[in-house]
Structures are given as structure tokens and as C-alpha cells.
GROMACS .gro file of N, CA and C in nm:
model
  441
    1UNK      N    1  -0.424   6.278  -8.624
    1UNK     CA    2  -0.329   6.376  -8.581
    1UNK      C    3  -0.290   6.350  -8.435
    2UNK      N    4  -0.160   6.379  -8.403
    2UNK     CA    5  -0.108   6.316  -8.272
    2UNK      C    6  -0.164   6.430  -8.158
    3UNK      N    7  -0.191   6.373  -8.089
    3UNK     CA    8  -0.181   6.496  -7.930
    3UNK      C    9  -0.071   6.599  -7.892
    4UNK      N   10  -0.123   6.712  -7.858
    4UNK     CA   11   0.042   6.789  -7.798
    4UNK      C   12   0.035   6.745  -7.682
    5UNK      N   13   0.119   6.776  -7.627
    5UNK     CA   14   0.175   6.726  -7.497
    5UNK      C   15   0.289   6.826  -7.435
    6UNK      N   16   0.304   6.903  -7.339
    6UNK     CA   17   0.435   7.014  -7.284
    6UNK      C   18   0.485   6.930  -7.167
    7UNK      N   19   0.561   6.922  -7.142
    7UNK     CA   20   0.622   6.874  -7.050
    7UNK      C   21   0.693   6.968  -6.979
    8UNK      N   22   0.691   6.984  -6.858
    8UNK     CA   23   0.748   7.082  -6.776
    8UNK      C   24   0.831   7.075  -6.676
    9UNK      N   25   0.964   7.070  -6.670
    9UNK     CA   26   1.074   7.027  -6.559
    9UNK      C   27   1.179   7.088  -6.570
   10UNK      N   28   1.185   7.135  -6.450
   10UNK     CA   29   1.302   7.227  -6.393
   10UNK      C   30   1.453   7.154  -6.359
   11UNK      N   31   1.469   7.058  -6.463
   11UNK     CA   32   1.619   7.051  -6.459
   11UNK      C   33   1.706   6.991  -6.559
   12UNK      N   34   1.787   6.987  -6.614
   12UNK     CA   35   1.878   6.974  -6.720
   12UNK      C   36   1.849   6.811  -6.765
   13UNK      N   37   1.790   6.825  -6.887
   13UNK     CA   38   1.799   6.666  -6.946
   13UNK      C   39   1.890   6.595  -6.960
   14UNK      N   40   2.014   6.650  -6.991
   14UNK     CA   41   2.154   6.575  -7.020
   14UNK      C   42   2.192   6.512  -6.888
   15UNK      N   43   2.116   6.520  -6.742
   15UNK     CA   44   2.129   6.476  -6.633
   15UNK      C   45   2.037   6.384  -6.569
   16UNK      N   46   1.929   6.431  -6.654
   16UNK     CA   47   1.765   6.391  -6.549
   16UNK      C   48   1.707   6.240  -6.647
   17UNK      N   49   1.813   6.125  -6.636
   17UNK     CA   50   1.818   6.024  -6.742
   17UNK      C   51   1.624   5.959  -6.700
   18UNK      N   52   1.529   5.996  -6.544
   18UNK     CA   53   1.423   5.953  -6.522
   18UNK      C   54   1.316   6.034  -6.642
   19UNK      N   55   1.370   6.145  -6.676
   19UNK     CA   56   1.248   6.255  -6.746
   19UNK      C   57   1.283   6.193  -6.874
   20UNK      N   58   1.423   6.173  -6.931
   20UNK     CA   59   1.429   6.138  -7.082
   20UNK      C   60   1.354   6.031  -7.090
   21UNK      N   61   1.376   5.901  -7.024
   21UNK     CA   62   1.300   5.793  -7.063
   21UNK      C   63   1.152   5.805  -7.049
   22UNK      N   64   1.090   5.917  -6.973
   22UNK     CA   65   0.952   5.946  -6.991
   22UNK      C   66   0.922   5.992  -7.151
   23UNK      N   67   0.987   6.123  -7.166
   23UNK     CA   68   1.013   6.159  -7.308
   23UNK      C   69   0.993   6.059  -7.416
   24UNK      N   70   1.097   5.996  -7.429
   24UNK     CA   71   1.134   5.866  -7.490
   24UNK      C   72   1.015   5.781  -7.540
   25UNK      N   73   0.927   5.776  -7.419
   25UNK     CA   74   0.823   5.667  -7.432
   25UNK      C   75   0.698   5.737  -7.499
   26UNK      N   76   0.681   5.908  -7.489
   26UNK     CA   77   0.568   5.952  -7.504
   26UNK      C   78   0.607   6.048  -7.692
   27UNK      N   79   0.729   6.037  -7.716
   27UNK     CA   80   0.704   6.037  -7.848
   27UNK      C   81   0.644   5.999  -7.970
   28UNK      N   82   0.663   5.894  -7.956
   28UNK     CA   83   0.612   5.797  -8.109
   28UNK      C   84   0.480   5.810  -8.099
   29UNK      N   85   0.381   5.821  -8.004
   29UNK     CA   86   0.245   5.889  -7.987
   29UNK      C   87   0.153   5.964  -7.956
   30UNK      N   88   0.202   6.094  -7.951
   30UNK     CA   89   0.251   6.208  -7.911
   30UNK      C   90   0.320   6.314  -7.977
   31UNK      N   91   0.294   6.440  -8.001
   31UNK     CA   92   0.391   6.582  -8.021
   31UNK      C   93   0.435   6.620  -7.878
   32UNK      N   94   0.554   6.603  -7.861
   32UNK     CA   95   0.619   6.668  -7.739
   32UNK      C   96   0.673   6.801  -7.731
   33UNK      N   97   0.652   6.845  -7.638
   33UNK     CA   98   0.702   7.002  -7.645
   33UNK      C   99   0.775   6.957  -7.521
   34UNK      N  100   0.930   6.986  -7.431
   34UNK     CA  101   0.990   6.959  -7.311
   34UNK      C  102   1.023   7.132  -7.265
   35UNK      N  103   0.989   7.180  -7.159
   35UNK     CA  104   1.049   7.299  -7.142
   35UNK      C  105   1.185   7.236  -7.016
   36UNK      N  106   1.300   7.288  -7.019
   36UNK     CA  107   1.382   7.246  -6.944
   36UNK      C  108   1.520   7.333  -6.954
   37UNK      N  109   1.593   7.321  -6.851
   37UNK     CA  110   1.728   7.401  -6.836
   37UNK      C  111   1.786   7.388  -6.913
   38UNK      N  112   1.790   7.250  -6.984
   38UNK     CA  113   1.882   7.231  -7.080
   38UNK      C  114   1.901   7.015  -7.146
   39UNK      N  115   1.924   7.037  -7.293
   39UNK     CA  116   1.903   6.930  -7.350
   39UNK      C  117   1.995   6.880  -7.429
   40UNK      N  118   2.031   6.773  -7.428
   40UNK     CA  119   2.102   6.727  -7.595
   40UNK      C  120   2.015   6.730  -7.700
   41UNK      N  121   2.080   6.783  -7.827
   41UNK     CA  122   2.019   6.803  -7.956
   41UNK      C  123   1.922   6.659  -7.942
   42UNK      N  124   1.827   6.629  -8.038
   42UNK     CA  125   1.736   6.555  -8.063
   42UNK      C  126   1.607   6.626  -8.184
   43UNK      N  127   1.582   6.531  -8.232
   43UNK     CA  128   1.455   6.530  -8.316
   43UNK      C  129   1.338   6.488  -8.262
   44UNK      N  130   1.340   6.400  -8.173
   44UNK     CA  131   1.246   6.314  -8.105
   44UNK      C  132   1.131   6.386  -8.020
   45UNK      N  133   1.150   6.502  -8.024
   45UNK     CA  134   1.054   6.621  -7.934
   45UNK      C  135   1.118   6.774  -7.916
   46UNK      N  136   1.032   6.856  -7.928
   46UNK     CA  137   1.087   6.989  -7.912
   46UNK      C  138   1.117   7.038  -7.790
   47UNK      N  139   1.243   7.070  -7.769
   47UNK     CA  140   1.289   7.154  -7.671
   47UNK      C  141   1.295   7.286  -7.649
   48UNK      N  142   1.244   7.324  -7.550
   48UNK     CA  143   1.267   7.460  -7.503
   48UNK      C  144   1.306   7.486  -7.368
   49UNK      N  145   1.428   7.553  -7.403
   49UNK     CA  146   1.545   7.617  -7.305
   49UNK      C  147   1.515   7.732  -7.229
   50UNK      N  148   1.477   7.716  -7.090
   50UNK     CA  149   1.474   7.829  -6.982
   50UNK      C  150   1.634   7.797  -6.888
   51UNK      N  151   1.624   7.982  -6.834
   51UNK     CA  152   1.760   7.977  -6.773
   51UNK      C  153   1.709   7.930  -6.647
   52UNK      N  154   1.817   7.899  -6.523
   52UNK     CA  155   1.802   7.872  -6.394
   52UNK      C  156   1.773   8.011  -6.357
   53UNK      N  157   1.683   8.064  -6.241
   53UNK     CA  158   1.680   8.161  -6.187
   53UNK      C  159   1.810   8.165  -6.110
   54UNK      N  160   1.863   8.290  -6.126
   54UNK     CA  161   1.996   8.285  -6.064
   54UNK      C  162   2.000   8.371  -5.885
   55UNK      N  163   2.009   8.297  -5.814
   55UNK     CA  164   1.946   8.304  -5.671
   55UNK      C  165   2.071   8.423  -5.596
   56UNK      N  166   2.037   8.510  -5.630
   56UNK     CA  167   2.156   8.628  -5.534
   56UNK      C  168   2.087   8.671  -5.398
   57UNK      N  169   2.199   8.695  -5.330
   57UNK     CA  170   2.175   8.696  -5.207
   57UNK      C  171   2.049   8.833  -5.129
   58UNK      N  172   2.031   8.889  -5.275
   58UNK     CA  173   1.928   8.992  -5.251
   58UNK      C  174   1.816   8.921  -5.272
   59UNK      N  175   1.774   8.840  -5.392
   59UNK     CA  176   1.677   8.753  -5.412
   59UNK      C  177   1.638   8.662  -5.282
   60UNK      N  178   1.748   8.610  -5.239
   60UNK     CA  179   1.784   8.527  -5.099
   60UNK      C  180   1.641   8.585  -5.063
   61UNK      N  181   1.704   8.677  -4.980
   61UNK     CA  182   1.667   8.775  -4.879
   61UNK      C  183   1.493   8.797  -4.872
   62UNK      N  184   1.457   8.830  -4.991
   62UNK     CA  185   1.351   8.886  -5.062
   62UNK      C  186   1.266   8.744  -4.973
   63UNK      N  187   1.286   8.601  -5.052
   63UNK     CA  188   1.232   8.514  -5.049
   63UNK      C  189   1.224   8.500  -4.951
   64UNK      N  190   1.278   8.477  -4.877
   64UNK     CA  191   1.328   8.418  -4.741
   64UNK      C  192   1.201   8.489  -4.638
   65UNK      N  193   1.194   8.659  -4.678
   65UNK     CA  194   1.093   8.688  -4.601
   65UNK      C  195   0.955   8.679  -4.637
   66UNK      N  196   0.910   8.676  -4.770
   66UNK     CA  197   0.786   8.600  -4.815
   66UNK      C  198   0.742   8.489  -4.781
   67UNK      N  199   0.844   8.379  -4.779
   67UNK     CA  200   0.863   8.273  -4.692
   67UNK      C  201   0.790   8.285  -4.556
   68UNK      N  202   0.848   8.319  -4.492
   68UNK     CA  203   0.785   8.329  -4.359
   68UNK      C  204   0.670   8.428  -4.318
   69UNK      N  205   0.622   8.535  -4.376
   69UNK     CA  206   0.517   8.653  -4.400
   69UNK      C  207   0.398   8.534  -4.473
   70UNK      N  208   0.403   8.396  -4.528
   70UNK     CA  209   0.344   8.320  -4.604
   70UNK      C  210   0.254   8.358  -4.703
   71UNK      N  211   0.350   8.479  -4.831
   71UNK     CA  212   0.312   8.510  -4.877
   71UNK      C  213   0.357   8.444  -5.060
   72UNK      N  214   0.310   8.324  -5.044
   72UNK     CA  215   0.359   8.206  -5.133
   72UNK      C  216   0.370   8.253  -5.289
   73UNK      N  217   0.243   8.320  -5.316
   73UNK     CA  218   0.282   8.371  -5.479
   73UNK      C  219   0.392   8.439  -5.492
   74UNK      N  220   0.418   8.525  -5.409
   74UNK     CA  221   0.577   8.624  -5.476
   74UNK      C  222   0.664   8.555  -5.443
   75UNK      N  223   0.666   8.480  -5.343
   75UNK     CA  224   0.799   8.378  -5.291
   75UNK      C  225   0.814   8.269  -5.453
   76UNK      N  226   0.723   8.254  -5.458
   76UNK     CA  227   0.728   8.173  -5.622
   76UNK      C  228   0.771   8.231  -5.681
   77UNK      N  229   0.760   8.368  -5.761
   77UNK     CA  230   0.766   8.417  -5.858
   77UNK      C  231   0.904   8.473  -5.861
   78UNK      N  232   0.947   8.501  -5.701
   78UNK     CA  233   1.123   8.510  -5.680
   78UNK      C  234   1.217   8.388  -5.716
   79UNK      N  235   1.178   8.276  -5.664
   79UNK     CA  236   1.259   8.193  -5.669
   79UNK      C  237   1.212   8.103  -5.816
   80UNK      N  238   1.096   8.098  -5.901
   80UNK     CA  239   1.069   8.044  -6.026
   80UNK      C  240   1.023   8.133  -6.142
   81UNK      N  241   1.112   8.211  -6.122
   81UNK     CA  242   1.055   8.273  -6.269
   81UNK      C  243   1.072   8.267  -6.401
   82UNK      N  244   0.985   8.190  -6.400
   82UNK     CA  245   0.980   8.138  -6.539
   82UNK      C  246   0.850   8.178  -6.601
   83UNK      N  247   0.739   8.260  -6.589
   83UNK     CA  248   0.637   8.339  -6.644
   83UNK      C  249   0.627   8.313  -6.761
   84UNK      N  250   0.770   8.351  -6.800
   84UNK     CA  251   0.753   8.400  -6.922
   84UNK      C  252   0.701   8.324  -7.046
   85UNK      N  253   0.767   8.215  -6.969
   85UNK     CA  254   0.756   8.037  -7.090
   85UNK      C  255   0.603   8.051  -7.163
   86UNK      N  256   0.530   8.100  -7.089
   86UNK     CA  257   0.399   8.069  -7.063
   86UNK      C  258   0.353   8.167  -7.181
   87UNK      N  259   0.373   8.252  -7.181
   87UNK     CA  260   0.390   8.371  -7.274
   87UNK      C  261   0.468   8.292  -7.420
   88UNK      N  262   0.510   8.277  -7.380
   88UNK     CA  263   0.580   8.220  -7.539
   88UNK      C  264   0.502   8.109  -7.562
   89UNK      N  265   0.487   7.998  -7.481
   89UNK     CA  266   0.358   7.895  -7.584
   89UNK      C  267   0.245   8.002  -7.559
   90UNK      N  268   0.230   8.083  -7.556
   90UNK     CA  269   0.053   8.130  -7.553
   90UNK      C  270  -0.030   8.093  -7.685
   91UNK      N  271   0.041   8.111  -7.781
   91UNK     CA  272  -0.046   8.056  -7.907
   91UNK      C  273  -0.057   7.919  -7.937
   92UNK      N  274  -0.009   7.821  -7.855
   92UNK     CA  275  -0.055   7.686  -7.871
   92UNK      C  276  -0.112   7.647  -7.771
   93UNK      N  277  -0.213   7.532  -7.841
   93UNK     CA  278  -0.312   7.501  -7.735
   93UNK      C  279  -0.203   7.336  -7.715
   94UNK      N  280  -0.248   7.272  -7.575
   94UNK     CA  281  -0.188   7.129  -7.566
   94UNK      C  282  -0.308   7.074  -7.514
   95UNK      N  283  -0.280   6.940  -7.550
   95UNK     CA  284  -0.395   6.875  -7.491
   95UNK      C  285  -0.382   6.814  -7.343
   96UNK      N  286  -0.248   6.810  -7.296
   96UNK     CA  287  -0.211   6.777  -7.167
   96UNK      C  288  -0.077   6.849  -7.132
   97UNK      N  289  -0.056   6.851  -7.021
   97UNK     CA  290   0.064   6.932  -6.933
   97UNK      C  291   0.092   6.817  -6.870
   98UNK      N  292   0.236   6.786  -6.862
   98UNK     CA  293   0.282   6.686  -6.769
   98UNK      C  294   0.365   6.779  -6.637
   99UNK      N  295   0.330   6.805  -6.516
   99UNK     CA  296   0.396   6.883  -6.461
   99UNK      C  297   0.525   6.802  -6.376
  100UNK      N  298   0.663   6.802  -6.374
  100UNK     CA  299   0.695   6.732  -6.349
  100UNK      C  300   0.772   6.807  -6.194
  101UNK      N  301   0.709   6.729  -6.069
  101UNK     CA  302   0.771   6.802  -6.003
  101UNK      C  303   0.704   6.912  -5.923
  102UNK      N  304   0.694   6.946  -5.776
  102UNK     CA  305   0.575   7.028  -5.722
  102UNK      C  306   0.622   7.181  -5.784
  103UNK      N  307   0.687   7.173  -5.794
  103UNK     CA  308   0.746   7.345  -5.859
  103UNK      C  309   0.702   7.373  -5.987
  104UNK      N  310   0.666   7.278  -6.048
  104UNK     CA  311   0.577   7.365  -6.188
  104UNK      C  312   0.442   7.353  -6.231
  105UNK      N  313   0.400   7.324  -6.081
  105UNK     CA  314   0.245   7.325  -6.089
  105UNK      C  315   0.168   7.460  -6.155
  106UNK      N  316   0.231   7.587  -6.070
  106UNK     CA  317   0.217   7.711  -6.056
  106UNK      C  318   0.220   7.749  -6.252
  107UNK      N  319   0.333   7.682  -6.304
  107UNK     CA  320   0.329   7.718  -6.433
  107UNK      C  321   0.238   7.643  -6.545
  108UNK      N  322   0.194   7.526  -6.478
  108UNK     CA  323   0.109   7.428  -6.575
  108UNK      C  324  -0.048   7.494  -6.538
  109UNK      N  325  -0.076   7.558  -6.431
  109UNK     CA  326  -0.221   7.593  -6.421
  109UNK      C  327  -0.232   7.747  -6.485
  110UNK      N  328  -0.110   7.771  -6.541
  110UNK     CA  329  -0.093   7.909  -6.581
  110UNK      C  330  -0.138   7.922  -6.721
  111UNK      N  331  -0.158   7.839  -6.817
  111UNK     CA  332  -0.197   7.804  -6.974
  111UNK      C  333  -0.358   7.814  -6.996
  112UNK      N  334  -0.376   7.861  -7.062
  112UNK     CA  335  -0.514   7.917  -7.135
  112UNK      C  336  -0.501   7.881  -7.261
  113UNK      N  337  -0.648   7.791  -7.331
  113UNK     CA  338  -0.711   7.733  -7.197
  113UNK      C  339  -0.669   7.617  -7.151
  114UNK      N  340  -0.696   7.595  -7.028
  114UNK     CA  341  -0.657   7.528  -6.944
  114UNK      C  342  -0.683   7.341  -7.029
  115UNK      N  343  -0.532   7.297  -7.061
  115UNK     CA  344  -0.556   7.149  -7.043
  115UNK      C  345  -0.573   7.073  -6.981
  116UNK      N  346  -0.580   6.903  -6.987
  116UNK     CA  347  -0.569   6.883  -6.918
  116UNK      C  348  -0.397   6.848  -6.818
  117UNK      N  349  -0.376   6.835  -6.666
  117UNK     CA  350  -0.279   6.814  -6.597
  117UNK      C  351  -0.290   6.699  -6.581
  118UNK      N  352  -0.142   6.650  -6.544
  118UNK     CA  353  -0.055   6.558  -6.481
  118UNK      C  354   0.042   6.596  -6.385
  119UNK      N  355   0.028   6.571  -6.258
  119UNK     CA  356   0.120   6.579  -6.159
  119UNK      C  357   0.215   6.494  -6.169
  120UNK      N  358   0.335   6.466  -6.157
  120UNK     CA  359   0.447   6.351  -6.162
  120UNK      C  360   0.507   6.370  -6.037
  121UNK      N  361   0.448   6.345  -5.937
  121UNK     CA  362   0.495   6.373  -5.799
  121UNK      C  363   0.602   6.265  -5.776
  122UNK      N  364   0.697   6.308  -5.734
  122UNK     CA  365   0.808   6.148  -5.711
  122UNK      C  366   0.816   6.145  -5.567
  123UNK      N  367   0.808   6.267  -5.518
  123UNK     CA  368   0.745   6.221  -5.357
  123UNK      C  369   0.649   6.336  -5.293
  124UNK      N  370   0.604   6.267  -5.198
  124UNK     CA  371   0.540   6.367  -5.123
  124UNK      C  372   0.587   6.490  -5.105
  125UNK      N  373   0.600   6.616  -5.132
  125UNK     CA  374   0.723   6.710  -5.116
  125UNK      C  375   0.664   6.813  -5.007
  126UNK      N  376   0.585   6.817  -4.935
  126UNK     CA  377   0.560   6.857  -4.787
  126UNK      C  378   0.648   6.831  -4.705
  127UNK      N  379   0.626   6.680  -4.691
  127UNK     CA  380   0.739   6.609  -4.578
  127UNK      C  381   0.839   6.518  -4.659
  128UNK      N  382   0.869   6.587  -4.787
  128UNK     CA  383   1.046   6.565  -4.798
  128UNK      C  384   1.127   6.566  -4.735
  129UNK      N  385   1.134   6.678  -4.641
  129UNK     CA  386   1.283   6.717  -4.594
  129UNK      C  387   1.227   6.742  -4.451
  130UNK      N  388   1.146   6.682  -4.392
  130UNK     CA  389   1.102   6.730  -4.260
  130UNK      C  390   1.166   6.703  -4.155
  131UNK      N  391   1.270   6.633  -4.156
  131UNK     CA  392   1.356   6.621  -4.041
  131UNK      C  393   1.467   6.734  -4.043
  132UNK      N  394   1.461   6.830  -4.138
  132UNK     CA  395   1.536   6.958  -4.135
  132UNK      C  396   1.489   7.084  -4.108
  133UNK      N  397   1.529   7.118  -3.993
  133UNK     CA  398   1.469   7.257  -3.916
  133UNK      C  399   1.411   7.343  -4.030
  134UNK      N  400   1.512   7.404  -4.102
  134UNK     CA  401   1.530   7.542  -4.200
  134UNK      C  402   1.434   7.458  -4.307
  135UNK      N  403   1.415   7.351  -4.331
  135UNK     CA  404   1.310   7.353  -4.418
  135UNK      C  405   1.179   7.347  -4.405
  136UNK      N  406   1.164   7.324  -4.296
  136UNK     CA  407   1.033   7.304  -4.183
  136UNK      C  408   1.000   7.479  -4.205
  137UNK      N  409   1.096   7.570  -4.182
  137UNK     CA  410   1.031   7.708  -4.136
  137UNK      C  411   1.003   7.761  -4.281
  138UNK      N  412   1.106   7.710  -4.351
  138UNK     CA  413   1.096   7.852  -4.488
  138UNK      C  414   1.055   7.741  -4.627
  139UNK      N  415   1.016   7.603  -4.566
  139UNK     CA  416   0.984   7.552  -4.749
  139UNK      C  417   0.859   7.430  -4.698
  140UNK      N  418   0.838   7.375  -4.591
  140UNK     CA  419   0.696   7.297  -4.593
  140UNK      C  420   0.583   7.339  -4.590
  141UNK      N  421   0.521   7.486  -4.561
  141UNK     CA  422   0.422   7.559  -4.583
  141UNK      C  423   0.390   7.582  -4.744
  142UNK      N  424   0.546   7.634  -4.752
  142UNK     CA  425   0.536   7.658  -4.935
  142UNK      C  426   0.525   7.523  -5.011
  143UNK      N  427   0.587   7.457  -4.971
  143UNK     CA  428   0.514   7.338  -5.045
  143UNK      C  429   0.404   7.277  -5.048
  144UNK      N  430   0.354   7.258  -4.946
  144UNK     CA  431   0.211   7.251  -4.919
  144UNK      C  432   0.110   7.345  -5.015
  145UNK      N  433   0.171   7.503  -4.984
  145UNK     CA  434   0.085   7.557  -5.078
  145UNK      C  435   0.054   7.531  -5.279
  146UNK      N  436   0.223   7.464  -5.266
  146UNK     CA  437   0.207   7.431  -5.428
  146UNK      C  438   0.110   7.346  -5.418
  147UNK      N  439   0.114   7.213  -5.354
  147UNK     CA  440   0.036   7.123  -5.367
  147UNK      C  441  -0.099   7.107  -5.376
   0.00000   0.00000   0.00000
């Protein structure tokens, strides 16, 4: 019997041609589960469709001061809420989480019981953007904390 496997990435497959060819490769030995914004039809692994959190300028706001108060869980839970996913696989177990990306760490350590993880870090995401003021104040702490 094949392994499950969830895969977890926060952005549209019909775009993200680096995640399909991961996909791609981990089918044929493997049950894939992909959670993502969005997919072309396929047989090759199951998709599941979360919306973008839709970022209004009240949400802004919200974050922005969690952000700096460095109060990282609700600043998450404003700007990624996606909880719920988690709730909906609750009745399957996987044998691995591929987290793709520092932003869905928070949701891959969220599964009971706990499989095993995969980080797919494509870069360091602390000092991604560190030559930019505004990200220095309100997103390298928080990233750090994902990490």
C-alpha cells in the first residue's frame, strides 16, 4: 500500500510550474493529497482548494500591530487562515507533510498525530528581503518565528 503524503503550498498550481514537477515526481509512489489556491483538473493526486486570505485594510491594520507587539500566533492566524484545512483532513492520518514554504509550517505542525515533516525551504526567509526597511520591522522577526 502506497504512503500518504499532503503537500502544503500557498499558491496556485496552474502557476507554481516548481511545486507541479515536485507533485509529478511523488505520484507514481505515493498517495498525494496537494492543499493549494488553486489547480488544473488532474487524476494524478488529490487536490484541495483553499481561498487566499483576503487582506483588507482592517485585517492590514490588525496585523501590522501584532507584528510589531511580536505577538506572532495571531499575526499568523490574521494573515493565514487557513485552520480550517486542518479540520477537514482531521480524519486522515499521512505519513509525511511536505511543507512547502516558511508559511505553512504553522499548519503542518498542526495535524494529529503528528507525521512526519519536510521543510522545502527555497530560501532562507529571515534574510529574504533584508535590505528592505518595512520588512526588517513588520516580517523578519515573524519569520524567524516561523522558522
Amino acid at each position: 500500500m502506497k504512503k500518504k503524503i499532503l503537500v502544503l503550498v500557498l499558491t496556485n498550481l496552474k502557476q507554481d510550474s516548481r511545486v507541479k514537477r515536485q507533485l509529478l515526481a511523488l505520484k507514481d509512489h505515493y498517495n498525494v493529497t496537494v492543499v493549494c489556491f488553486d489547480a488544473d483538473a488532474t487524476t494524478d493526486y488529490e487536490v484541495i482548494k483553499i481561498t487566499p486570505t483576503r487582506l483588507t485594510i482592517l485585517r492590514k491594520i490588525f496585523t501590522s500591530a501584532f507584528l510589531i507587539l511580536r505577538i506572532y500566533p495571531v499575526a499568523y492566524r490574521i494573515l493565514h487562515n487557513y485552520h480550517l484545512v486542518v479540520k477537514q483532513l482531521s480524519d486522515r492520518n499521512f505519513d509525511l507533510i511536505i511543507a512547502n514554504d516558511v508559511e505553512t509550517l504553522p499548519l503542518a505542525f498542526s495535524f494529529t498525530p503528528q507525521p512526519k515533516i519536510v521543510f522545502e525551504a527555497h530560501e532562507y526567509a529571515p534574510r529574504h528581503f533584508e535590505d528592505k526597511l518595512m520588512w526588517r520591522i513588520f516580517f523578519q522577526g515573524f519569520n524567524t518565528y516561523l522558522c
